Structure formats: structure tokens, C-alpha cells
Amino acid sequence: MSTNPLLEMQSYGQSIWMDNLTREVIETGELNQLIENRGLRGLTSNPAIFEKAINNSDRYDQAIQSGHQQEKSSQEIYESLVFEDIRKACDIFRPIYEESNGLDGYVSIEVSPHLAHDIKGTIAEAIRFYEAIEKENVMIKVPGTLEGFAAIEQLISRGINVNVTLLFSVDNYRQAAWAYIRGLEARVKNNQPIDNIASVASFFLSRIDTKVDKRIEQRIRELGTESLNKSMRLRELKGDVAVANAKIAYQTFKEITASSRWKALEEKGAKFQRLLWASTSTKDPDYSDVKYVNELVGEHTINTLPPTTLEACADHCDLSPNRIETDVDEAYQLFESLKHPDIKINMDEVLDELLEEGIEKFVNPYDSLLESIENQAKQLTPS
């Protein structure tokens, strides 16, 4: 067995992807090294990642200046920059895509976060991105909103790989899974192949614990010191909700993939829509920095790690097969306990809030980046 936990992961049925993409990691060869030495099998990106990449590097300056001279809008310049990075990353991951028969080797790019509640706009932009990038191993990220689910079904039916992002609730994950299945069924009905299409369902983790932990602390303050037993009971829940939620989602995945509708598609070559653990960097310093890696190893899953968590896991992850299947009854009991009058945490409300906040966390850097590109273009272009 390898001494690098990241290289063990694949033998446990889980793939490691990285939640980061910059021109620097492509051009310096760092991405190739991560594939070779860290077992990297795929890559995701989002507007926040590109904002940091473009604003913190001069590697994009020439392209920004050229785009401005060609009188391109800031959005057109942005797309030209990220499309180039995505294409190059897709080429680097192409051998993994081919070796795994289309299971891994994907690079994800997100549609504009402004389209999160726009079905037609999401479909149109996803198709445009897919056709412009022209890489079989690109995945288009679509948020897990009510409108997003309708778009996902249509995109899968058109043969476009989809990464369903910003999933927080198990109910929303279930809708994403059935949208994928309906899209595949539409292709079967039209006598189109389904063995060359992939999708992942990105289930967010650390943001759940951050928000729930704050509510627990607020509830403890409301109870006061006279209710010490209740306070202690509440503190025992801190840091456990996100993993419990993921374990319940995994049981839902097993339930769906055991259904007759899925089995009929699987016989025709359909690939699992794998659960992808996202938001895996630990926000609370009191928790292990590899908390959302160690506890969520499972077959037919992906863990997408930011660079710092990737390196932390390479150094000190403690892995064992199918840990996602442990303490499942306790996970269900934990969610029941949140409804108790002493605790009173409405998880439906929490998860709905997280979805809308998640969209906003991509809208703000997206808008900021377009403004920054416009300002950079003016500064770089001689008057």
C-alpha cells in the first residue's frame, strides 16, 4: 500500500479532484506533477477561483490587453481567458479520461451565476460553453436550483456532461439524480447512446457545519447557564451535521442506483452520477483539516480538494474503505434530534439559506472580476 493516502484513495473507489485552476499551474507543469504525485483525476473551477487566478497573476495581461484592443466586452475577454485555461486543462487530463473510459479526467466550468434561476438562459449558455470549448471531457456546472434541475435534464438529453453544483439538501440531490436519469431516458427513447455521458452531483459540506454551529451557539446563549444539560447536548452536535448529511445522501445514492429505472439504463452503459464532496476545506480551526476527507471515503464517489487540503491529506490523512457507510443510523438520529424542542434547528431553512448564499458567493466574484478585467484592460492599453 502506498504511503501517500491520496494514492490509496482510488483503490477504495473514490477519485480525487482538485478545486482550483490557474494558468500558472498549467504553464509551470504543476498540474502534471499533481496528477503524477497526488493521484489527481479531475478538476473543478468556479467564478471565485477565476477571480483570484486572474487578479493575482500577470499571465493574463497580454490576453486582456489584446481583447480590449479588439473592442471585446469584459465578459467576452473573461470567457476567452477561462475557455483557454479549461481547454488546456482538458488536454492535460485527456489521458485519464481515455484510460478510465470517461469515468474521470473531467474539467468543470460554471455558467454565469446570474442564471441560477433561469432555465432557458442556463441551457443556452451551457450549450454555448460546451460547443465553444470543444472538449469531450469538459463538464458544465449548473446550480442545484429548481430551475437548474429542469436545465440538467435537457442538457443530459443533448449529450452534455453536467456537474450539478451547490447541493446542500438530500432532497435537492435526489432531484438532481432523477434529472440525470430522465435525461438519459430521453436519449434512449431517441435511440441515442448514453455510455459517453457523465455527471456528478456536488454536495457541499463545510458551509453546513459553519452555519449550523453558529445556530447552536446562538441557541446556547438563549438557554443560558441554567440549562447546562441542554447546552452540553447542543455542543455535542457541533461539527457533525455536514458529515451526517453526506452519509444520508450516500444512502439515497444507493437507493436510486438500485431502482429498476436506473438498472435499465446501467444495462445500456450508463455511468453513475457520482456524489462529489465539495467545500471540503475545514473552516473551524478546532476541527481536523482533513475532516471532510477522512470521514467520507466511499465507492463511486469523488472528493474535490482545494490545494491546501490536498497537501494536508497527502501528509496525514487516515483512510479506510467505505467509511461513508459507518454510523449511518446515528446520522439519521442526529437529524431527528435537531427537531427536538430543546434544539429547534430547522434544517430545511438552513439548507435553503445556504443555496441562496452559495449563489451569491459566486455572483459577487463574477461581477467583481468583470469589473476588474475592464479596469485592467484600460490600464494595460496605452492611451
Short mmCIF file of N, CA, C and O in Angstrom, two decimals, residues 29-146:
data_model
loop_
_atom_site.label_atom_id
_atom_site.label_comp_id
_atom_site.label_asym_id
_atom_site.label_seq_id
_atom_site.Cartn_x
_atom_site.Cartn_y
_atom_site.Cartn_z
N GLY A 29 3.76 23.37 -15.25
CA GLY A 29 3.82 21.92 -15.16
C GLY A 29 3.36 21.38 -13.82
O GLY A 29 3.39 20.15 -13.59
N GLU A 30 2.91 22.28 -12.93
CA GLU A 30 2.47 21.84 -11.60
C GLU A 30 1.28 20.88 -11.70
O GLU A 30 1.20 19.91 -10.94
N LEU A 31 0.38 21.15 -12.64
CA LEU A 31 -0.80 20.28 -12.77
C LEU A 31 -0.39 18.86 -13.15
O LEU A 31 -0.91 17.89 -12.61
N ASN A 32 0.56 18.74 -14.07
CA ASN A 32 1.06 17.40 -14.43
C ASN A 32 1.68 16.69 -13.24
O ASN A 32 1.50 15.48 -13.06
N GLN A 33 2.40 17.46 -12.40
CA GLN A 33 3.03 16.87 -11.22
C GLN A 33 1.98 16.40 -10.21
O GLN A 33 2.14 15.35 -9.58
N LEU A 34 0.90 17.17 -10.08
CA LEU A 34 -0.17 16.78 -9.16
C LEU A 34 -0.86 15.51 -9.63
O LEU A 34 -1.26 14.67 -8.82
N ILE A 35 -1.00 15.36 -10.93
CA ILE A 35 -1.59 14.14 -11.48
C ILE A 35 -0.69 12.94 -11.17
O ILE A 35 -1.15 11.88 -10.74
N GLU A 36 0.62 13.15 -11.35
CA GLU A 36 1.56 12.04 -11.16
C GLU A 36 1.79 11.72 -9.69
O GLU A 36 1.82 10.55 -9.30
N ASN A 37 1.95 12.76 -8.85
CA ASN A 37 2.37 12.54 -7.47
C ASN A 37 1.25 12.58 -6.45
O ASN A 37 1.43 12.15 -5.30
N ARG A 38 0.10 13.12 -6.83
CA ARG A 38 -1.02 13.23 -5.90
C ARG A 38 -2.25 12.45 -6.37
O ARG A 38 -3.30 12.50 -5.74
N GLY A 39 -2.13 11.77 -7.50
CA GLY A 39 -3.23 10.95 -7.97
C GLY A 39 -4.44 11.73 -8.42
O GLY A 39 -5.57 11.22 -8.40
N LEU A 40 -4.23 12.98 -8.84
CA LEU A 40 -5.35 13.83 -9.26
C LEU A 40 -6.04 13.24 -10.48
O LEU A 40 -5.39 12.84 -11.44
N ARG A 41 -7.40 13.22 -10.44
CA ARG A 41 -8.17 12.58 -11.51
C ARG A 41 -9.13 13.54 -12.20
O ARG A 41 -9.84 13.15 -13.14
N GLY A 42 -9.19 14.78 -11.76
CA GLY A 42 -10.09 15.75 -12.37
C GLY A 42 -9.93 17.11 -11.70
O GLY A 42 -9.14 17.27 -10.76
N LEU A 43 -10.70 18.08 -12.20
CA LEU A 43 -10.51 19.47 -11.77
C LEU A 43 -11.84 20.20 -11.83
O LEU A 43 -12.64 19.98 -12.74
N THR A 44 -12.07 21.08 -10.86
CA THR A 44 -13.25 21.95 -10.92
C THR A 44 -12.81 23.40 -10.82
O THR A 44 -11.74 23.71 -10.31
N SER A 45 -13.68 24.28 -11.31
CA SER A 45 -13.43 25.71 -11.24
C SER A 45 -14.75 26.41 -10.94
O SER A 45 -15.82 25.82 -11.05
N ASN A 46 -14.67 27.67 -10.57
CA ASN A 46 -15.86 28.50 -10.37
C ASN A 46 -15.45 29.96 -10.48
O ASN A 46 -14.26 30.28 -10.54
N PRO A 47 -16.42 30.89 -10.51
CA PRO A 47 -16.06 32.30 -10.67
C PRO A 47 -15.13 32.82 -9.58
O PRO A 47 -14.27 33.68 -9.85
N ALA A 48 -15.28 32.34 -8.35
CA ALA A 48 -14.41 32.80 -7.27
C ALA A 48 -12.96 32.38 -7.51
O ALA A 48 -12.02 33.14 -7.26
N ILE A 49 -12.78 31.15 -8.01
CA ILE A 49 -11.44 30.66 -8.32
C ILE A 49 -10.80 31.49 -9.43
O ILE A 49 -9.63 31.88 -9.35
N PHE A 50 -11.57 31.78 -10.48
CA PHE A 50 -11.01 32.55 -11.60
C PHE A 50 -10.74 34.00 -11.21
O PHE A 50 -9.81 34.62 -11.73
N GLU A 51 -11.56 34.54 -10.31
CA GLU A 51 -11.29 35.91 -9.86
C GLU A 51 -9.91 36.00 -9.22
O GLU A 51 -9.12 36.90 -9.52
N LYS A 52 -9.62 35.05 -8.33
CA LYS A 52 -8.30 35.03 -7.68
C LYS A 52 -7.19 34.78 -8.70
O LYS A 52 -6.14 35.42 -8.67
N ALA A 53 -7.43 33.84 -9.61
CA ALA A 53 -6.39 33.48 -10.59
C ALA A 53 -6.03 34.66 -11.48
O ALA A 53 -4.84 34.93 -11.70
N ILE A 54 -7.02 35.35 -11.99
CA ILE A 54 -6.78 36.42 -12.96
C ILE A 54 -6.27 37.68 -12.27
O ILE A 54 -5.37 38.36 -12.79
N ASN A 55 -6.81 37.99 -11.10
CA ASN A 55 -6.39 39.21 -10.41
C ASN A 55 -5.01 39.09 -9.78
O ASN A 55 -4.35 40.10 -9.55
N ASN A 56 -4.58 37.88 -9.49
CA ASN A 56 -3.31 37.69 -8.78
C ASN A 56 -2.17 37.23 -9.68
O ASN A 56 -1.16 36.73 -9.20
N SER A 57 -2.33 37.39 -10.99
CA SER A 57 -1.29 36.94 -11.91
C SER A 57 -1.17 37.88 -13.09
O SER A 57 -2.18 38.45 -13.55
N ASP A 58 0.05 38.02 -13.60
CA ASP A 58 0.24 38.84 -14.81
C ASP A 58 0.22 37.96 -16.06
O ASP A 58 0.41 38.45 -17.17
N ARG A 59 -0.04 36.67 -15.90
CA ARG A 59 -0.05 35.75 -17.04
C ARG A 59 -1.23 36.01 -17.98
O ARG A 59 -1.23 35.52 -19.10
N TYR A 60 -2.21 36.75 -17.51
CA TYR A 60 -3.39 37.03 -18.33
C TYR A 60 -3.33 38.42 -18.98
O TYR A 60 -4.21 38.76 -19.77
N ASP A 61 -2.32 39.21 -18.61
CA ASP A 61 -2.31 40.62 -19.02
C ASP A 61 -2.32 40.80 -20.53
O ASP A 61 -3.08 41.64 -21.06
N GLN A 62 -1.49 40.06 -21.23
CA GLN A 62 -1.40 40.23 -22.69
C GLN A 62 -2.73 39.92 -23.37
O GLN A 62 -3.17 40.64 -24.27
N ALA A 63 -3.38 38.85 -22.90
CA ALA A 63 -4.68 38.47 -23.50
C ALA A 63 -5.74 39.52 -23.19
O ALA A 63 -6.60 39.83 -24.03
N ILE A 64 -5.69 40.09 -21.98
CA ILE A 64 -6.66 41.14 -21.61
C ILE A 64 -6.44 42.37 -22.48
O ILE A 64 -7.40 42.97 -23.01
N GLN A 65 -5.18 42.75 -22.65
CA GLN A 65 -4.85 43.92 -23.49
C GLN A 65 -5.29 43.68 -24.93
O GLN A 65 -5.90 44.55 -25.56
N SER A 66 -5.01 42.50 -25.44
CA SER A 66 -5.39 42.17 -26.82
C SER A 66 -6.90 42.21 -27.00
O SER A 66 -7.42 42.73 -27.99
N GLY A 67 -7.62 41.66 -26.03
CA GLY A 67 -9.08 41.66 -26.11
C GLY A 67 -9.64 43.06 -26.10
O GLY A 67 -10.59 43.37 -26.84
N HIS A 68 -9.06 43.92 -25.29
CA HIS A 68 -9.51 45.32 -25.23
C HIS A 68 -9.27 46.03 -26.55
O HIS A 68 -10.13 46.79 -27.03
N GLN A 69 -8.10 45.77 -27.16
CA GLN A 69 -7.78 46.40 -28.44
C GLN A 69 -8.72 45.93 -29.55
O GLN A 69 -8.97 46.65 -30.51
N GLN A 70 -9.24 44.71 -29.40
CA GLN A 70 -10.21 44.18 -30.36
C GLN A 70 -11.64 44.61 -30.02
O GLN A 70 -12.60 44.15 -30.64
N GLU A 71 -11.75 45.49 -29.02
CA GLU A 71 -13.04 46.05 -28.60
C GLU A 71 -14.00 44.97 -28.09
O GLU A 71 -15.21 45.06 -28.26
N LYS A 72 -13.45 43.95 -27.43
CA LYS A 72 -14.28 42.94 -26.80
C LYS A 72 -14.80 43.47 -25.47
O LYS A 72 -14.14 44.27 -24.80
N SER A 73 -15.98 43.01 -25.07
CA SER A 73 -16.53 43.38 -23.77
C SER A 73 -15.75 42.65 -22.68
O SER A 73 -15.03 41.68 -22.95
N SER A 74 -15.92 43.11 -21.43
CA SER A 74 -15.22 42.44 -20.33
C SER A 74 -15.67 40.99 -20.20
O SER A 74 -14.87 40.11 -19.87
N GLN A 75 -16.94 40.70 -20.50
CA GLN A 75 -17.42 39.32 -20.44
C GLN A 75 -16.79 38.47 -21.54
O GLN A 75 -16.40 37.32 -21.31
N GLU A 76 -16.64 39.04 -22.73
CA GLU A 76 -16.00 38.31 -23.83
C GLU A 76 -14.54 38.03 -23.51
O GLU A 76 -14.02 36.95 -23.82
N ILE A 77 -13.87 39.00 -22.89
CA ILE A 77 -12.47 38.80 -22.51
C ILE A 77 -12.39 37.71 -21.44
O ILE A 77 -11.55 36.81 -21.52
N TYR A 78 -13.27 37.80 -20.45
CA TYR A 78 -13.31 36.79 -19.38
C TYR A 78 -13.46 35.40 -19.97
O TYR A 78 -12.72 34.47 -19.62
N GLU A 79 -14.42 35.24 -20.87
CA GLU A 79 -14.67 33.91 -21.44
C GLU A 79 -13.47 33.42 -22.25
O GLU A 79 -13.13 32.24 -22.21
N SER A 80 -12.82 34.33 -22.97
CA SER A 80 -11.65 33.91 -23.76
C SER A 80 -10.53 33.42 -22.85
O SER A 80 -9.83 32.45 -23.17
N LEU A 81 -10.38 34.06 -21.68
CA LEU A 81 -9.34 33.66 -20.73
C LEU A 81 -9.64 32.29 -20.12
O LEU A 81 -8.79 31.40 -20.11
N VAL A 82 -10.87 32.14 -19.62
CA VAL A 82 -11.19 30.89 -18.91
C VAL A 82 -11.35 29.72 -19.89
O VAL A 82 -10.99 28.59 -19.56
N PHE A 83 -11.87 30.00 -21.08
CA PHE A 83 -12.00 28.91 -22.07
C PHE A 83 -10.62 28.35 -22.42
O PHE A 83 -10.46 27.14 -22.58
N GLU A 84 -9.64 29.25 -22.54
CA GLU A 84 -8.29 28.78 -22.87
C GLU A 84 -7.73 27.91 -21.76
O GLU A 84 -7.16 26.84 -22.01
N ASP A 85 -7.91 28.34 -20.50
CA ASP A 85 -7.43 27.55 -19.37
C ASP A 85 -8.14 26.20 -19.30
O ASP A 85 -7.52 25.16 -19.05
N ILE A 86 -9.45 26.21 -19.53
CA ILE A 86 -10.22 24.98 -19.47
C ILE A 86 -9.78 24.01 -20.57
O ILE A 86 -9.60 22.81 -20.33
N ARG A 87 -9.60 24.54 -21.79
CA ARG A 87 -9.16 23.67 -22.90
C ARG A 87 -7.82 23.02 -22.60
O ARG A 87 -7.62 21.82 -22.83
N LYS A 88 -6.87 23.82 -22.10
CA LYS A 88 -5.53 23.27 -21.82
C LYS A 88 -5.59 22.23 -20.70
O LYS A 88 -4.92 21.20 -20.76
N ALA A 89 -6.42 22.51 -19.69
CA ALA A 89 -6.56 21.54 -18.60
C ALA A 89 -7.22 20.26 -19.10
O ALA A 89 -6.82 19.15 -18.72
N CYS A 90 -8.21 20.40 -19.98
CA CYS A 90 -8.86 19.21 -20.56
C CYS A 90 -7.84 18.36 -21.32
O CYS A 90 -7.88 17.12 -21.25
N ASP A 91 -6.94 19.01 -22.04
CA ASP A 91 -5.91 18.27 -22.78
C ASP A 91 -4.98 17.52 -21.83
O ASP A 91 -4.58 16.37 -22.11
N ILE A 92 -4.64 18.15 -20.72
CA ILE A 92 -3.76 17.50 -19.73
C ILE A 92 -4.44 16.28 -19.12
O ILE A 92 -3.80 15.24 -18.88
N PHE A 93 -5.75 16.39 -18.88
CA PHE A 93 -6.50 15.28 -18.26
C PHE A 93 -7.01 14.26 -19.28
O PHE A 93 -7.59 13.24 -18.88
N ARG A 94 -6.80 14.52 -20.56
CA ARG A 94 -7.34 13.64 -21.59
C ARG A 94 -6.87 12.18 -21.43
O ARG A 94 -7.69 11.26 -21.57
N PRO A 95 -5.60 11.92 -21.12
CA PRO A 95 -5.19 10.52 -20.94
C PRO A 95 -5.97 9.80 -19.83
O PRO A 95 -6.28 8.61 -19.96
N ILE A 96 -6.28 10.52 -18.74
CA ILE A 96 -7.06 9.92 -17.66
C ILE A 96 -8.48 9.65 -18.13
O ILE A 96 -9.07 8.61 -17.82
N TYR A 97 -9.03 10.58 -18.89
CA TYR A 97 -10.38 10.42 -19.44
C TYR A 97 -10.44 9.15 -20.31
O TYR A 97 -11.38 8.36 -20.19
N GLU A 98 -9.43 8.96 -21.14
CA GLU A 98 -9.43 7.80 -22.04
C GLU A 98 -9.16 6.51 -21.27
O GLU A 98 -9.82 5.49 -21.50
N GLU A 99 -8.19 6.54 -20.37
CA GLU A 99 -7.82 5.34 -19.60
C GLU A 99 -8.97 4.86 -18.72
O GLU A 99 -9.17 3.65 -18.52
N SER A 100 -9.77 5.82 -18.18
CA SER A 100 -10.88 5.45 -17.29
C SER A 100 -12.19 5.25 -18.04
O SER A 100 -13.23 5.07 -17.42
N ASN A 101 -12.13 5.29 -19.37
CA ASN A 101 -13.33 5.13 -20.20
C ASN A 101 -14.39 6.17 -19.85
O ASN A 101 -15.59 5.87 -19.76
N GLY A 102 -13.93 7.41 -19.64
CA GLY A 102 -14.85 8.51 -19.40
C GLY A 102 -15.38 8.60 -17.98
O GLY A 102 -16.32 9.36 -17.71
N LEU A 103 -14.78 7.87 -17.05
CA LEU A 103 -15.20 7.97 -15.65
C LEU A 103 -14.61 9.22 -15.00
O LEU A 103 -15.30 9.98 -14.32
N ASP A 104 -13.30 9.44 -15.22
CA ASP A 104 -12.60 10.60 -14.66
C ASP A 104 -11.96 11.40 -15.79
O ASP A 104 -12.22 11.15 -16.96
N GLY A 105 -11.13 12.36 -15.39
CA GLY A 105 -10.43 13.18 -16.38
C GLY A 105 -11.21 14.39 -16.84
O GLY A 105 -10.93 14.96 -17.89
N TYR A 106 -12.18 14.84 -16.02
CA TYR A 106 -13.03 15.97 -16.41
C TYR A 106 -12.53 17.28 -15.81
O TYR A 106 -11.92 17.31 -14.74
N VAL A 107 -12.85 18.37 -16.51
CA VAL A 107 -12.59 19.71 -16.02
C VAL A 107 -13.92 20.46 -16.07
O VAL A 107 -14.60 20.46 -17.09
N SER A 108 -14.30 21.08 -14.95
CA SER A 108 -15.61 21.73 -14.86
C SER A 108 -15.51 23.24 -15.00
O SER A 108 -14.60 23.86 -14.45
N ILE A 109 -16.49 23.80 -15.69
CA ILE A 109 -16.61 25.26 -15.82
C ILE A 109 -18.06 25.61 -15.54
O ILE A 109 -18.98 24.90 -15.95
N GLU A 110 -18.27 26.73 -14.84
CA GLU A 110 -19.61 27.10 -14.39
C GLU A 110 -20.25 28.14 -15.30
O GLU A 110 -19.59 29.09 -15.74
N VAL A 111 -21.55 27.96 -15.56
CA VAL A 111 -22.29 29.01 -16.27
C VAL A 111 -22.41 30.22 -15.35
O VAL A 111 -22.16 30.14 -14.15
N SER A 112 -22.79 31.36 -15.92
CA SER A 112 -22.92 32.57 -15.12
C SER A 112 -23.83 32.34 -13.92
O SER A 112 -24.95 31.83 -14.08
N PRO A 113 -23.39 32.70 -12.73
CA PRO A 113 -24.24 32.52 -11.54
C PRO A 113 -25.52 33.35 -11.59
O PRO A 113 -26.47 33.07 -10.85
N HIS A 114 -25.55 34.34 -12.46
CA HIS A 114 -26.77 35.14 -12.61
C HIS A 114 -27.91 34.33 -13.21
O HIS A 114 -29.07 34.76 -13.16
N LEU A 115 -27.59 33.18 -13.78
CA LEU A 115 -28.60 32.35 -14.45
C LEU A 115 -29.16 31.25 -13.55
O LEU A 115 -29.88 30.37 -14.02
N ALA A 116 -28.86 31.30 -12.26
CA ALA A 116 -29.23 30.21 -11.35
C ALA A 116 -30.72 29.91 -11.34
O ALA A 116 -31.13 28.77 -11.10
N HIS A 117 -31.55 30.91 -11.62
CA HIS A 117 -33.00 30.70 -11.61
C HIS A 117 -33.60 30.93 -13.00
O HIS A 117 -34.78 31.26 -13.13
N ASP A 118 -32.78 30.73 -14.03
CA ASP A 118 -33.21 30.97 -15.41
C ASP A 118 -32.98 29.69 -16.22
O ASP A 118 -31.85 29.37 -16.58
N ILE A 119 -34.06 28.96 -16.49
CA ILE A 119 -33.93 27.67 -17.19
C ILE A 119 -33.38 27.87 -18.60
O ILE A 119 -32.36 27.26 -18.98
N LYS A 120 -34.05 28.70 -19.38
CA LYS A 120 -33.65 28.88 -20.78
C LYS A 120 -32.25 29.47 -20.89
O LYS A 120 -31.45 29.06 -21.73
N GLY A 121 -31.95 30.44 -20.01
CA GLY A 121 -30.62 31.06 -20.04
C GLY A 121 -29.53 30.07 -19.70
O GLY A 121 -28.46 30.06 -20.31
N THR A 122 -29.77 29.22 -18.70
CA THR A 122 -28.79 28.20 -18.30
C THR A 122 -28.54 27.22 -19.44
O THR A 122 -27.38 26.89 -19.75
N ILE A 123 -29.61 26.74 -20.06
CA ILE A 123 -29.46 25.78 -21.16
C ILE A 123 -28.68 26.40 -22.31
O ILE A 123 -27.73 25.80 -22.84
N ALA A 124 -29.04 27.62 -22.68
CA ALA A 124 -28.38 28.28 -23.81
C ALA A 124 -26.90 28.51 -23.53
O ALA A 124 -26.05 28.27 -24.39
N GLU A 125 -26.58 28.97 -22.31
CA GLU A 125 -25.17 29.25 -22.00
C GLU A 125 -24.37 27.97 -21.88
O GLU A 125 -23.21 27.90 -22.32
N ALA A 126 -24.96 26.93 -21.30
CA ALA A 126 -24.26 25.65 -21.17
C ALA A 126 -23.93 25.08 -22.56
O ALA A 126 -22.81 24.59 -22.78
N ILE A 127 -24.88 25.15 -23.47
CA ILE A 127 -24.64 24.66 -24.83
C ILE A 127 -23.55 25.49 -25.50
O ILE A 127 -22.64 24.94 -26.15
N ARG A 128 -23.62 26.81 -25.32
CA ARG A 128 -22.62 27.70 -25.93
C ARG A 128 -21.23 27.40 -25.39
O ARG A 128 -20.25 27.30 -26.15
N PHE A 129 -21.11 27.22 -24.06
CA PHE A 129 -19.82 26.90 -23.46
C PHE A 129 -19.30 25.57 -23.99
O PHE A 129 -18.12 25.45 -24.35
N TYR A 130 -20.16 24.56 -24.02
CA TYR A 130 -19.76 23.22 -24.45
C TYR A 130 -19.26 23.23 -25.88
O TYR A 130 -18.23 22.62 -26.20
N GLU A 131 -19.96 23.94 -26.75
CA GLU A 131 -19.58 23.99 -28.16
C GLU A 131 -18.33 24.84 -28.38
O GLU A 131 -17.51 24.54 -29.25
N ALA A 132 -18.17 25.90 -27.58
CA ALA A 132 -17.00 26.78 -27.74
C ALA A 132 -15.72 26.09 -27.26
O ALA A 132 -14.66 26.23 -27.87
N ILE A 133 -15.81 25.36 -26.17
CA ILE A 133 -14.62 24.70 -25.60
C ILE A 133 -14.22 23.49 -26.44
O ILE A 133 -13.04 23.20 -26.60
N GLU A 134 -15.20 22.77 -26.96
CA GLU A 134 -14.97 21.65 -27.87
C GLU A 134 -14.06 20.56 -27.29
O GLU A 134 -13.12 20.11 -27.94
N LYS A 135 -14.34 20.17 -26.07
CA LYS A 135 -13.58 19.09 -25.44
C LYS A 135 -14.57 18.09 -24.85
O LYS A 135 -15.47 18.46 -24.10
N GLU A 136 -14.38 16.81 -25.18
CA GLU A 136 -15.29 15.78 -24.69
C GLU A 136 -15.28 15.68 -23.17
O GLU A 136 -16.27 15.27 -22.57
N ASN A 137 -14.15 16.04 -22.55
CA ASN A 137 -14.02 15.87 -21.11
C ASN A 137 -14.23 17.17 -20.34
O ASN A 137 -13.71 17.33 -19.23
N VAL A 138 -15.02 18.08 -20.90
CA VAL A 138 -15.43 19.26 -20.14
C VAL A 138 -16.79 18.95 -19.50
O VAL A 138 -17.63 18.26 -20.09
N MET A 139 -16.98 19.45 -18.28
CA MET A 139 -18.27 19.35 -17.60
C MET A 139 -18.78 20.77 -17.35
O MET A 139 -18.02 21.64 -16.92
N ILE A 140 -20.05 20.97 -17.62
CA ILE A 140 -20.65 22.28 -17.38
C ILE A 140 -21.34 22.25 -16.02
O ILE A 140 -22.17 21.39 -15.74
N LYS A 141 -20.98 23.22 -15.16
CA LYS A 141 -21.57 23.28 -13.82
C LYS A 141 -22.88 24.06 -13.85
O LYS A 141 -22.94 25.19 -14.34
N VAL A 142 -23.91 23.43 -13.30
CA VAL A 142 -25.24 24.02 -13.22
C VAL A 142 -25.69 23.94 -11.77
O VAL A 142 -25.60 22.88 -11.15
N PRO A 143 -26.16 25.05 -11.18
CA PRO A 143 -26.55 25.01 -9.76
C PRO A 143 -27.78 24.17 -9.51
O PRO A 143 -28.67 24.06 -10.36
N GLY A 144 -27.83 23.58 -8.32
CA GLY A 144 -28.93 22.70 -7.94
C GLY A 144 -30.15 23.46 -7.44
O GLY A 144 -30.59 23.29 -6.30
N THR A 145 -30.70 24.29 -8.32
CA THR A 145 -31.94 25.01 -8.04
C THR A 145 -33.08 24.32 -8.77
O THR A 145 -32.86 23.46 -9.63
N LEU A 146 -34.31 24.72 -8.47
CA LEU A 146 -35.47 24.13 -9.15
C LEU A 146 -35.35 24.32 -10.65
O LEU A 146 -35.60 23.39 -11.43
#
